mmCIF file with all atom_site columns, C-alpha atoms in Angstrom:
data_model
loop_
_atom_site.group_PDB
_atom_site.id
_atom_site.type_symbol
_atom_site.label_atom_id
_atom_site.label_alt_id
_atom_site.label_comp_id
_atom_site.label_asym_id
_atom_site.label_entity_id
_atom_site.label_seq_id
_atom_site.pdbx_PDB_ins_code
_atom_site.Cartn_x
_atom_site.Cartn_y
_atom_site.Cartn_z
_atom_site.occupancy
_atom_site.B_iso_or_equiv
_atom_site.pdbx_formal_charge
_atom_site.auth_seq_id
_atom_site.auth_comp_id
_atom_site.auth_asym_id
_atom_site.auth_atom_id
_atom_site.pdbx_PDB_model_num
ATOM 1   C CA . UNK A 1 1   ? -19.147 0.123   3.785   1.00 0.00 ? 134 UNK A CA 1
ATOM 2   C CA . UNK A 1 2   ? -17.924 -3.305  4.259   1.00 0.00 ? 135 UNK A CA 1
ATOM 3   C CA . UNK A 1 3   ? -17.097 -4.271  8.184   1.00 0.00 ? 136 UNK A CA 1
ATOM 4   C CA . UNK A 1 4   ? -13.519 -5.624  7.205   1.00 0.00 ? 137 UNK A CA 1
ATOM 5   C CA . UNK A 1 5   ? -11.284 -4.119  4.808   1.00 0.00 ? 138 UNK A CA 1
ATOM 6   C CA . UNK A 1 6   ? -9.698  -7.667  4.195   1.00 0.00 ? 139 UNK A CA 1
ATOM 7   C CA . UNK A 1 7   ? -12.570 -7.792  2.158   1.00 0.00 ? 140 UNK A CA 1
ATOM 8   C CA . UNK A 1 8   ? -10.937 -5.001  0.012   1.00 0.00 ? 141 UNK A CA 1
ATOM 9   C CA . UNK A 1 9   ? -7.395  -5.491  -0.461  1.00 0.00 ? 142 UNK A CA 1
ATOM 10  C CA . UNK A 1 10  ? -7.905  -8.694  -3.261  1.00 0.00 ? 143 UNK A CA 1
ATOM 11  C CA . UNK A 1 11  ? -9.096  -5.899  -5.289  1.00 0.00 ? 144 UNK A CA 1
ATOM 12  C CA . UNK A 1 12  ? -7.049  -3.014  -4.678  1.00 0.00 ? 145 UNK A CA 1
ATOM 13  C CA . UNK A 1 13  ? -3.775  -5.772  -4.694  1.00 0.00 ? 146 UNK A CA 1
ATOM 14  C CA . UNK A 1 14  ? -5.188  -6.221  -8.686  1.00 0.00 ? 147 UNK A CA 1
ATOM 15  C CA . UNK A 1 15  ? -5.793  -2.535  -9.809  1.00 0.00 ? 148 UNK A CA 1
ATOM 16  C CA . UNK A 1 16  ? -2.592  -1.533  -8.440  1.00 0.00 ? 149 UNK A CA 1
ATOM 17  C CA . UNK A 1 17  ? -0.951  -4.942  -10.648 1.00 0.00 ? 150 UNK A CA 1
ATOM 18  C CA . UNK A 1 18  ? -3.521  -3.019  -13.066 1.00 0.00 ? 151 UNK A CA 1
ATOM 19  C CA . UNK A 1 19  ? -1.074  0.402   -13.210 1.00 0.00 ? 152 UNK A CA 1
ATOM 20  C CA . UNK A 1 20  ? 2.020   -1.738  -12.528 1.00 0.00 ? 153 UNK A CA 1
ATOM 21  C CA . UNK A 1 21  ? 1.105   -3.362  -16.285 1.00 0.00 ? 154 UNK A CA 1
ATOM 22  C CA . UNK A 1 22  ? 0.353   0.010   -17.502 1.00 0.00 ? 155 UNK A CA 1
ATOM 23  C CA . UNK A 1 23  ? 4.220   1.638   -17.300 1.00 0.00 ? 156 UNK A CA 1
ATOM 24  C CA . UNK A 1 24  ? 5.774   2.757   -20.207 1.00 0.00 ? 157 UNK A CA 1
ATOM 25  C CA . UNK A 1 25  ? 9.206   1.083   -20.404 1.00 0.00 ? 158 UNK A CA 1
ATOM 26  C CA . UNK A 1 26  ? 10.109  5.283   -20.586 1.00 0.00 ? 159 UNK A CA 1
ATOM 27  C CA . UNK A 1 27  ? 8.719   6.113   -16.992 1.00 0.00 ? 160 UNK A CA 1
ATOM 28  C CA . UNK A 1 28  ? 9.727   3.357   -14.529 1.00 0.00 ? 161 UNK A CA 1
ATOM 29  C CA . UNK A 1 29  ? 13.085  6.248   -13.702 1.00 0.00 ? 162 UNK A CA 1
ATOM 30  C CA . UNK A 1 30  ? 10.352  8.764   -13.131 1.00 0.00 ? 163 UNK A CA 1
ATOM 31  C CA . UNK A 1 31  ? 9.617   10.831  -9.730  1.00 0.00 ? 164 UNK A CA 1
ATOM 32  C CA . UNK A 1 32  ? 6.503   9.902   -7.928  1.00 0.00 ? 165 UNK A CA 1
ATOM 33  C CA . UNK A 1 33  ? 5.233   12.295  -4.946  1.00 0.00 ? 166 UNK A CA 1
ATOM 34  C CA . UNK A 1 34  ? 6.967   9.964   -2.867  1.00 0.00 ? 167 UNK A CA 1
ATOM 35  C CA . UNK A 1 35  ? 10.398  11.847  -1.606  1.00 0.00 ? 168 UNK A CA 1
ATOM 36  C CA . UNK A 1 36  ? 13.147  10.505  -3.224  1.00 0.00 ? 169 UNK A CA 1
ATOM 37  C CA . UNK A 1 37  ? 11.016  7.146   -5.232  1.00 0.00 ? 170 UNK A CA 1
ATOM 38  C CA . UNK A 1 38  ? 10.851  6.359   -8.614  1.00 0.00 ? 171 UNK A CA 1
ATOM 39  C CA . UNK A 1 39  ? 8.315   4.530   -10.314 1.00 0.00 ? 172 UNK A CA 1
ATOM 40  C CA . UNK A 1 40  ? 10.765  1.575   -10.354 1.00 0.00 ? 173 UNK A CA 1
ATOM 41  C CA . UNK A 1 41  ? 11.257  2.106   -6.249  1.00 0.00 ? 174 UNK A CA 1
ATOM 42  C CA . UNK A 1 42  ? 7.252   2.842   -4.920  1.00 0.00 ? 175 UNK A CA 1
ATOM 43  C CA . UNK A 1 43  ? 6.654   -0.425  -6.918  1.00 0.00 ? 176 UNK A CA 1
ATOM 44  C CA . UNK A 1 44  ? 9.556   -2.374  -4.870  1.00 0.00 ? 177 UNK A CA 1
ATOM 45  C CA . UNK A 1 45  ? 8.543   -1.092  -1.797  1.00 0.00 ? 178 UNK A CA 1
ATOM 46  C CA . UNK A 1 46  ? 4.420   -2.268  -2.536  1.00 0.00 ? 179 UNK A CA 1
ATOM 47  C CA . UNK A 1 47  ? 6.810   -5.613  -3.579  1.00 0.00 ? 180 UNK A CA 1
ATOM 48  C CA . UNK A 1 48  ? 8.204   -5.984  -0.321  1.00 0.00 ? 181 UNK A CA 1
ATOM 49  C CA . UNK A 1 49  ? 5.204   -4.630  2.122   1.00 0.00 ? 182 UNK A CA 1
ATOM 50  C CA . UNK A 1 50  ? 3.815   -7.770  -0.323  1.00 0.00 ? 183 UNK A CA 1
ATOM 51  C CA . UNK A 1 51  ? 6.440   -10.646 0.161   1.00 0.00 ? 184 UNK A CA 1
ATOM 52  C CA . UNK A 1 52  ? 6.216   -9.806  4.106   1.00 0.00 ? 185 UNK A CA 1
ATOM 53  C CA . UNK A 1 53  ? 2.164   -9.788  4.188   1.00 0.00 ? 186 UNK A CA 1
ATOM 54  C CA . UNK A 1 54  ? 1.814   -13.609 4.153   1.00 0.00 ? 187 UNK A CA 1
ATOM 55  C CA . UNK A 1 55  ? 4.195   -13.788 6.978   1.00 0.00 ? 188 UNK A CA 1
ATOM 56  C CA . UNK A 1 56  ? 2.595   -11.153 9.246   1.00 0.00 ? 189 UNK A CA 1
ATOM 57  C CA . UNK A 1 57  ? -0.768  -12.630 8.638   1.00 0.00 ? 190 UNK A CA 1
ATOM 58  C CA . UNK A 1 58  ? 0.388   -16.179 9.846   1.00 0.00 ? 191 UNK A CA 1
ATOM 59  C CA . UNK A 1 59  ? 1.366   -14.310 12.966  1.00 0.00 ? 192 UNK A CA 1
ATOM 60  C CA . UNK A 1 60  ? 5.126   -14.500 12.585  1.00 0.00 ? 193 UNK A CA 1
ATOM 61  C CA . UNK A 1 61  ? 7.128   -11.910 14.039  1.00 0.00 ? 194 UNK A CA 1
ATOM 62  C CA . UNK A 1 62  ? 9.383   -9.511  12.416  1.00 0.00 ? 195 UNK A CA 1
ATOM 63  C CA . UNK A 1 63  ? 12.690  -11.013 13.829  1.00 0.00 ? 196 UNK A CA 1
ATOM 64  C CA . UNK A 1 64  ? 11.539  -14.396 12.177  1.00 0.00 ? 197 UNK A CA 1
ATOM 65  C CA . UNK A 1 65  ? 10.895  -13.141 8.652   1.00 0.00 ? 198 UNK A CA 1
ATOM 66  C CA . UNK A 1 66  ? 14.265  -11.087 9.455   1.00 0.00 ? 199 UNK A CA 1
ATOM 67  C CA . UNK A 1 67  ? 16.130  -9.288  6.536   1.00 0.00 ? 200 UNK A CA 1
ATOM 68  C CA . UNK A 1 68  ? 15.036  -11.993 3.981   1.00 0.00 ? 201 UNK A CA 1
ATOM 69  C CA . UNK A 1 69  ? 13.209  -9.410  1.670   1.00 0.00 ? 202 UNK A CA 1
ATOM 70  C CA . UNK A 1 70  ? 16.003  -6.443  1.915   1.00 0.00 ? 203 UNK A CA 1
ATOM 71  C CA . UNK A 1 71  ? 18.091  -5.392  -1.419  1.00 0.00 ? 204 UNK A CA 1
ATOM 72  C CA . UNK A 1 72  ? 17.016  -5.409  -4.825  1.00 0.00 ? 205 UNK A CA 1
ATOM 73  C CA . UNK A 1 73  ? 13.775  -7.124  -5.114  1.00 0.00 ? 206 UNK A CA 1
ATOM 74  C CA . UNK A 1 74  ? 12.726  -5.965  -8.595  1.00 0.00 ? 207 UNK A CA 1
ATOM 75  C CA . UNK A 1 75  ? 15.756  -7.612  -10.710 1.00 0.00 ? 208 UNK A CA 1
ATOM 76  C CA . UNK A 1 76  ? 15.133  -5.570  -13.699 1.00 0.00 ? 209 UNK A CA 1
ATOM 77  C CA . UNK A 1 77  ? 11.503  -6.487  -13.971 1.00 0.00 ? 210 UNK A CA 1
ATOM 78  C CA . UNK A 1 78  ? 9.419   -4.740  -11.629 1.00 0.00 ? 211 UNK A CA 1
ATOM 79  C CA . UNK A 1 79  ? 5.994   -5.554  -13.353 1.00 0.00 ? 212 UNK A CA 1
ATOM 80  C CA . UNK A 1 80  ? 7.175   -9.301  -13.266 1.00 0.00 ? 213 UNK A CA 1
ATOM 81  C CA . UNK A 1 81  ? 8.676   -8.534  -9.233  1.00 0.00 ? 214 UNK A CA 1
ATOM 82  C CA . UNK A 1 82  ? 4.884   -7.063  -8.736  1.00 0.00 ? 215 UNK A CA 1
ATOM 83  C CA . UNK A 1 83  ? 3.687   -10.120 -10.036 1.00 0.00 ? 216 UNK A CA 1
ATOM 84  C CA . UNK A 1 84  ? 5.963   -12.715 -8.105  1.00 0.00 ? 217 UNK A CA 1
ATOM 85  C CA . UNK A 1 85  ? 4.634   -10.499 -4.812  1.00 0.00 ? 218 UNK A CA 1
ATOM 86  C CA . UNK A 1 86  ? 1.195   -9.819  -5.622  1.00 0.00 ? 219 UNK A CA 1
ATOM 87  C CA . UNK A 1 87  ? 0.885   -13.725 -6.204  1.00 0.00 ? 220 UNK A CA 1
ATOM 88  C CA . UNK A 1 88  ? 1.272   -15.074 -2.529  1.00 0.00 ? 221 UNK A CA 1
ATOM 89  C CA . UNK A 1 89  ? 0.365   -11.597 -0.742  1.00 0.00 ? 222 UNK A CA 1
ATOM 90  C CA . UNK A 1 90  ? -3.286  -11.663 -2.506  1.00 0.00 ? 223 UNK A CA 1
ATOM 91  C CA . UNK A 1 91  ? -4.665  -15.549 -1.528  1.00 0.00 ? 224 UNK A CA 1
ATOM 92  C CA . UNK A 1 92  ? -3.499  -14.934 1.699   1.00 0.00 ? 225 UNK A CA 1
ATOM 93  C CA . UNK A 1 93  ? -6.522  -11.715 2.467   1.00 0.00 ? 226 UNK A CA 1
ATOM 94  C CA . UNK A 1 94  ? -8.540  -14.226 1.307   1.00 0.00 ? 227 UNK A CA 1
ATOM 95  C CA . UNK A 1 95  ? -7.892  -16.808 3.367   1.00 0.00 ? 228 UNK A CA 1
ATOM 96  C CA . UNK A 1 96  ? -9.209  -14.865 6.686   1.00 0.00 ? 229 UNK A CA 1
ATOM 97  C CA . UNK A 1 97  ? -10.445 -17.859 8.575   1.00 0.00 ? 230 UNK A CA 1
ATOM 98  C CA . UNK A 1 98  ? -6.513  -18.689 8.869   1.00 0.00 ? 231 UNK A CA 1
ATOM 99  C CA . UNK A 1 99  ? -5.730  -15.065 9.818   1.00 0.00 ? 232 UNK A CA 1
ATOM 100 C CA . UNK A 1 100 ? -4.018  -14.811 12.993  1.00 0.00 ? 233 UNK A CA 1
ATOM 101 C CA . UNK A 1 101 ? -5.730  -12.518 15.458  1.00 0.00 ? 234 UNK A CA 1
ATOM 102 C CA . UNK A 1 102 ? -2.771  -9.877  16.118  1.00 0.00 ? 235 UNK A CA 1
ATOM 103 C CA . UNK A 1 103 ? -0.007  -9.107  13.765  1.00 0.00 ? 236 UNK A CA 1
ATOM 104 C CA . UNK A 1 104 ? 3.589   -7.735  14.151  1.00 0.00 ? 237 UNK A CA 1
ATOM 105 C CA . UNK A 1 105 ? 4.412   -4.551  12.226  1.00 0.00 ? 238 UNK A CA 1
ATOM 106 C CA . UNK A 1 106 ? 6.859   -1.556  12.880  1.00 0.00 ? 239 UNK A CA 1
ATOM 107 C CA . UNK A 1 107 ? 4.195   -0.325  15.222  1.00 0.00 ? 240 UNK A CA 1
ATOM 108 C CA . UNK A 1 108 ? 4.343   -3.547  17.604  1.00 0.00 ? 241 UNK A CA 1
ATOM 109 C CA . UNK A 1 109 ? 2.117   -6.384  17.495  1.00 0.00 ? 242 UNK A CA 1
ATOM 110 C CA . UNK A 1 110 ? -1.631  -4.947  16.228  1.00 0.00 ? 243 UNK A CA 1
ATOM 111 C CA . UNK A 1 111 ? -4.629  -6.392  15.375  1.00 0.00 ? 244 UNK A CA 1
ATOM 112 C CA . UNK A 1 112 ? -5.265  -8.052  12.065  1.00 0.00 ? 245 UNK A CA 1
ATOM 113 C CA . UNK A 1 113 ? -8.211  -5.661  10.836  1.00 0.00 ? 246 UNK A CA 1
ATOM 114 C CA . UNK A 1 114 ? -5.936  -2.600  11.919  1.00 0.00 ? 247 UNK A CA 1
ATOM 115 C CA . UNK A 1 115 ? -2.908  -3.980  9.524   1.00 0.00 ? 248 UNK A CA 1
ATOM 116 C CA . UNK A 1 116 ? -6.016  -4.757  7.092   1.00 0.00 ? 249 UNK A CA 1
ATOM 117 C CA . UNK A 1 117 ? -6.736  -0.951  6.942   1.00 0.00 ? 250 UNK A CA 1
ATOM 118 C CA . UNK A 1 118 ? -2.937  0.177   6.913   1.00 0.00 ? 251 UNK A CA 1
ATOM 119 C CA . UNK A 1 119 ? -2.501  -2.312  3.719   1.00 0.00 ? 252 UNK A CA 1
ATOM 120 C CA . UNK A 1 120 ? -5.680  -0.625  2.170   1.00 0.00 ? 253 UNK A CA 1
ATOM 121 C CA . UNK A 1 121 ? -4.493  2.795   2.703   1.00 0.00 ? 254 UNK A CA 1
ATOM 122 C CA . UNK A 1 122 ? -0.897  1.974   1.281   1.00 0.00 ? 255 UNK A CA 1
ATOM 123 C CA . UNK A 1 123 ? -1.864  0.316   -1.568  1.00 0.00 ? 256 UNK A CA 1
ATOM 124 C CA . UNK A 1 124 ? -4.256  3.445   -2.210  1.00 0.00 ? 257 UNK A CA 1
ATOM 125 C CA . UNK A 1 125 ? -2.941  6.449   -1.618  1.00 0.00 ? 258 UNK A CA 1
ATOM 126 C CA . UNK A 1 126 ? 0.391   4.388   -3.889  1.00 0.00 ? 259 UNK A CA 1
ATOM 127 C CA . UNK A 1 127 ? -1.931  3.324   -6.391  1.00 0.00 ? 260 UNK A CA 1
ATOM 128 C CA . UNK A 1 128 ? -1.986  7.594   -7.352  1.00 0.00 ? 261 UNK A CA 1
ATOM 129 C CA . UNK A 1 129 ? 1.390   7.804   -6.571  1.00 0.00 ? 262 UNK A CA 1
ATOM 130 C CA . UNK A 1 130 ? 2.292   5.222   -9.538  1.00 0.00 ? 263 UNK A CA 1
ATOM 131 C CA . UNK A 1 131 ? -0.249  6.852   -11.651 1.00 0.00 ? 264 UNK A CA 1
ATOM 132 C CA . UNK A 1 132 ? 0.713   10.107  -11.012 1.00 0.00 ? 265 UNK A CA 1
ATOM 133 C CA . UNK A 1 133 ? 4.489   9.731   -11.784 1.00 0.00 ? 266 UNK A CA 1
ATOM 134 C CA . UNK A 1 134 ? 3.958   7.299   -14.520 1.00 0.00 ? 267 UNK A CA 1
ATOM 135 C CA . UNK A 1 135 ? 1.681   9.618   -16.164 1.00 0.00 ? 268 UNK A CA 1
ATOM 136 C CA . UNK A 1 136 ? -1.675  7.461   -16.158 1.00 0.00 ? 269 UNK A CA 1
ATOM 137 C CA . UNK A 1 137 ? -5.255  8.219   -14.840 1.00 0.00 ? 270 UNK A CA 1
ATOM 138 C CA . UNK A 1 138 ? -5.095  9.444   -11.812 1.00 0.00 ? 271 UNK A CA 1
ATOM 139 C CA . UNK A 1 139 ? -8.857  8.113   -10.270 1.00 0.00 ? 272 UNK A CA 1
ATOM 140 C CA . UNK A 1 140 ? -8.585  6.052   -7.642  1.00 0.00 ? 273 UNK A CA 1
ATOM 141 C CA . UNK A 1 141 ? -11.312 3.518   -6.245  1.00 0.00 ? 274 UNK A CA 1
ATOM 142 C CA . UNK A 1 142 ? -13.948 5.819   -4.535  1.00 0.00 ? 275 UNK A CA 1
ATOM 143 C CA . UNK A 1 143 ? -14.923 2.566   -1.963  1.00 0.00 ? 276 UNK A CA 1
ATOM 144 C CA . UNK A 1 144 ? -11.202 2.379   -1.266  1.00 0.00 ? 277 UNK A CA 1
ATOM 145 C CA . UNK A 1 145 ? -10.424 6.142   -0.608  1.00 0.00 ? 278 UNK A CA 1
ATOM 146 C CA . UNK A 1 146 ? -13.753 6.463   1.609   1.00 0.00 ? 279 UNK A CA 1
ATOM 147 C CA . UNK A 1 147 ? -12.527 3.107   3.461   1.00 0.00 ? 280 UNK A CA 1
ATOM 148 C CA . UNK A 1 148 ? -8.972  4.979   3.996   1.00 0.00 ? 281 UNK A CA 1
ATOM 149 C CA . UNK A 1 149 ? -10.441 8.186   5.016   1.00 0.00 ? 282 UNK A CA 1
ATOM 150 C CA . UNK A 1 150 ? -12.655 6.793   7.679   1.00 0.00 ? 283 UNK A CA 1
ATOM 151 C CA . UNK A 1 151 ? -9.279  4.926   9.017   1.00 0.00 ? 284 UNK A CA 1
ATOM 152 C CA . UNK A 1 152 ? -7.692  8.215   8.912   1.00 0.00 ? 285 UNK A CA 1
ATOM 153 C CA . UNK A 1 153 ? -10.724 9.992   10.661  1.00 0.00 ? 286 UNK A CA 1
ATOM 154 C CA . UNK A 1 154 ? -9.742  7.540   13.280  1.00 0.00 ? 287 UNK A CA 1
ATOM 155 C CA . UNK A 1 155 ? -6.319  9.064   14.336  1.00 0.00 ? 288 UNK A CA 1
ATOM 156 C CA . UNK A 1 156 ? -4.517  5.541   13.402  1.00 0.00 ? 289 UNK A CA 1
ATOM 157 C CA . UNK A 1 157 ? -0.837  5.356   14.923  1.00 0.00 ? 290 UNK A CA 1
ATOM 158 C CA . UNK A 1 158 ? 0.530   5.118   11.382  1.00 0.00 ? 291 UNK A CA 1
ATOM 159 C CA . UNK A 1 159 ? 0.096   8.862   11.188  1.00 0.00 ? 292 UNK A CA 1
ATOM 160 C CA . UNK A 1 160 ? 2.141   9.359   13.996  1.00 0.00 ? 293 UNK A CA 1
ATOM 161 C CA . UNK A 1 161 ? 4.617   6.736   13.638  1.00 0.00 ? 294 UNK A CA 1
ATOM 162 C CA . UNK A 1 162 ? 7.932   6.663   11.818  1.00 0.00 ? 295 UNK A CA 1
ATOM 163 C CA . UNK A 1 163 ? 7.552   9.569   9.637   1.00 0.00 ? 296 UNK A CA 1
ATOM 164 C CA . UNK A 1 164 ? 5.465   7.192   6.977   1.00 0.00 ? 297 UNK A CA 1
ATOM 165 C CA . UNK A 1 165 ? 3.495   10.088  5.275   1.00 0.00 ? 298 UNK A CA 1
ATOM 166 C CA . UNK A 1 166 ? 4.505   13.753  4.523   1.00 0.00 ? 299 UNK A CA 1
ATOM 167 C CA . UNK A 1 167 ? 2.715   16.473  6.370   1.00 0.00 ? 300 UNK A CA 1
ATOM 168 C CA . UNK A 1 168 ? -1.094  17.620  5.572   1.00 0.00 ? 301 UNK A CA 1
ATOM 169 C CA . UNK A 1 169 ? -1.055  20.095  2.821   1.00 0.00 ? 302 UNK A CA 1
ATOM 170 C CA . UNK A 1 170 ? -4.430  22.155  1.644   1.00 0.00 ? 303 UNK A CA 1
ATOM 171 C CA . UNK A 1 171 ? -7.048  20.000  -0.203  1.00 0.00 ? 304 UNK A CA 1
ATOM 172 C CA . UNK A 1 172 ? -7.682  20.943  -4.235  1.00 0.00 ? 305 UNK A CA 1
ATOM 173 C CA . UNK A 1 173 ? -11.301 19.962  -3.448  1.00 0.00 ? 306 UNK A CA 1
ATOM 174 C CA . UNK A 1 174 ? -14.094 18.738  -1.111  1.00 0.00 ? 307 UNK A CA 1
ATOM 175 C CA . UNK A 1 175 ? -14.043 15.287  -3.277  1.00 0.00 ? 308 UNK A CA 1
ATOM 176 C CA . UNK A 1 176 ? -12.621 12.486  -1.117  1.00 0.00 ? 309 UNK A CA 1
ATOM 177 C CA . UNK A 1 177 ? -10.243 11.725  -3.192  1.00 0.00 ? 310 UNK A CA 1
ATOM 178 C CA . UNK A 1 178 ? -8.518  15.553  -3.302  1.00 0.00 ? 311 UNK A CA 1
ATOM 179 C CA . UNK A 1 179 ? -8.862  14.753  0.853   1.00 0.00 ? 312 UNK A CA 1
ATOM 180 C CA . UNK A 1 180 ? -7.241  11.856  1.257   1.00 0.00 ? 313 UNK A CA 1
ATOM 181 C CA . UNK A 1 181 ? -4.624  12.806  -0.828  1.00 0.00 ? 314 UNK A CA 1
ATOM 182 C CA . UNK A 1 182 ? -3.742  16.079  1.408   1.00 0.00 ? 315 UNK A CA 1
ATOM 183 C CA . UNK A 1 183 ? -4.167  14.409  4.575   1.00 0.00 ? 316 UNK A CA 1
ATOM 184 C CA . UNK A 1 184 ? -1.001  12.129  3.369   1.00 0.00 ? 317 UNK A CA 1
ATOM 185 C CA . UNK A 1 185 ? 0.981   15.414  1.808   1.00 0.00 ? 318 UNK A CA 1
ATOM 186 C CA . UNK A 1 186 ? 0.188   14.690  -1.834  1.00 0.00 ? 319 UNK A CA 1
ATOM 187 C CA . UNK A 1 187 ? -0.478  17.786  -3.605  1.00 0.00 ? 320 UNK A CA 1
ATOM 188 C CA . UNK A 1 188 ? -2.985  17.866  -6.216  1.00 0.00 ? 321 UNK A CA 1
ATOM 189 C CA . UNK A 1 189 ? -2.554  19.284  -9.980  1.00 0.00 ? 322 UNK A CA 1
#
């Protein structure tokens, strides 16, 4: 397993653009697992967890970025929105040399490998979510789900922050996958 999950996110920032293509004009009003998101609304939340990731990473606060990204960031073309985001979130995990050492997030000011792993795990444990409620494959990137159960094995504060995940529910399966997905209250078909 790689020692920084920076390394990771270029590629889970594309297969998630990957799904995003892959909606059916008919689904993007469909349910996900998330309570209360559509397709349309997980993919404008990844959109503006995207738009802010830049800013974090150059070590600006919260109050600086302020309410910039709030309100309708999809404009009737969330592939195109997921595109606009994905396109300055994703050179910026690249660019780790430039990385500032501690980042502001709801959780206080953390260090950049933690928000590294929280990114990973989003953009995972989403990545199903989109699948699942626009009715695509439902695999996920086995490197990426071991990388975000080992974070979880680690007791992060995300899990007991702001209500971010629903409670554990019973695993389908031993298979990684199946766990991760319980640990964040997705149930498994």
């Amino acid at each position: 397993m790689t020692a920084d999950a920076r390394e990771l996110l270029p590629a889970a920032i594309d297969r998630f653009g990957t799904r995003v293509h892959a909606v059916g004009d008919d689904r993007w009003a469909a349910p996900t697992p998330c309570a209360s998101w559509s397709v349309a609304d997980l993919v404008g939340h990844l959109c503006f967890e995207h738009l802010w990731a830049p800013h974090e990473l150059a070590g600006t606060s919260m109050e600086q970025v302020g309410d910039r990204y709030e309100g309708d960031l999809l404009h009737d073309d969330p592939a195109g929105a997921w595109d606009r985001a994905a396109a300055r979130s994703r050179p910026r995990w690249t660019a780790v040399a430039e990385h500032a050492p501690r980042v502001h997030t709801i959780f206080g000011w953390i260090p950049v490998a933690e928000y590294a792993e929280q990114m990973l795990l989003d953009l995972t444990v989403h990545e199903w979510d989109l699948a699942r409620g626009a009715g695509l494959d439902e695999r996920v990137d086995p490197d990426a789900v071991g990388r975000a159960l080992a974070y979880l094995d680690a007791d992060p504060v995300m899990l007991t922050g702001p209500g971010l995940f629903a409670d554990p529910v019973p695993a389908r399966s031993d298979g990684p996958q199946d766990r991760l997905l319980a640990r964040l209250g997705r149930r498994v078909r």
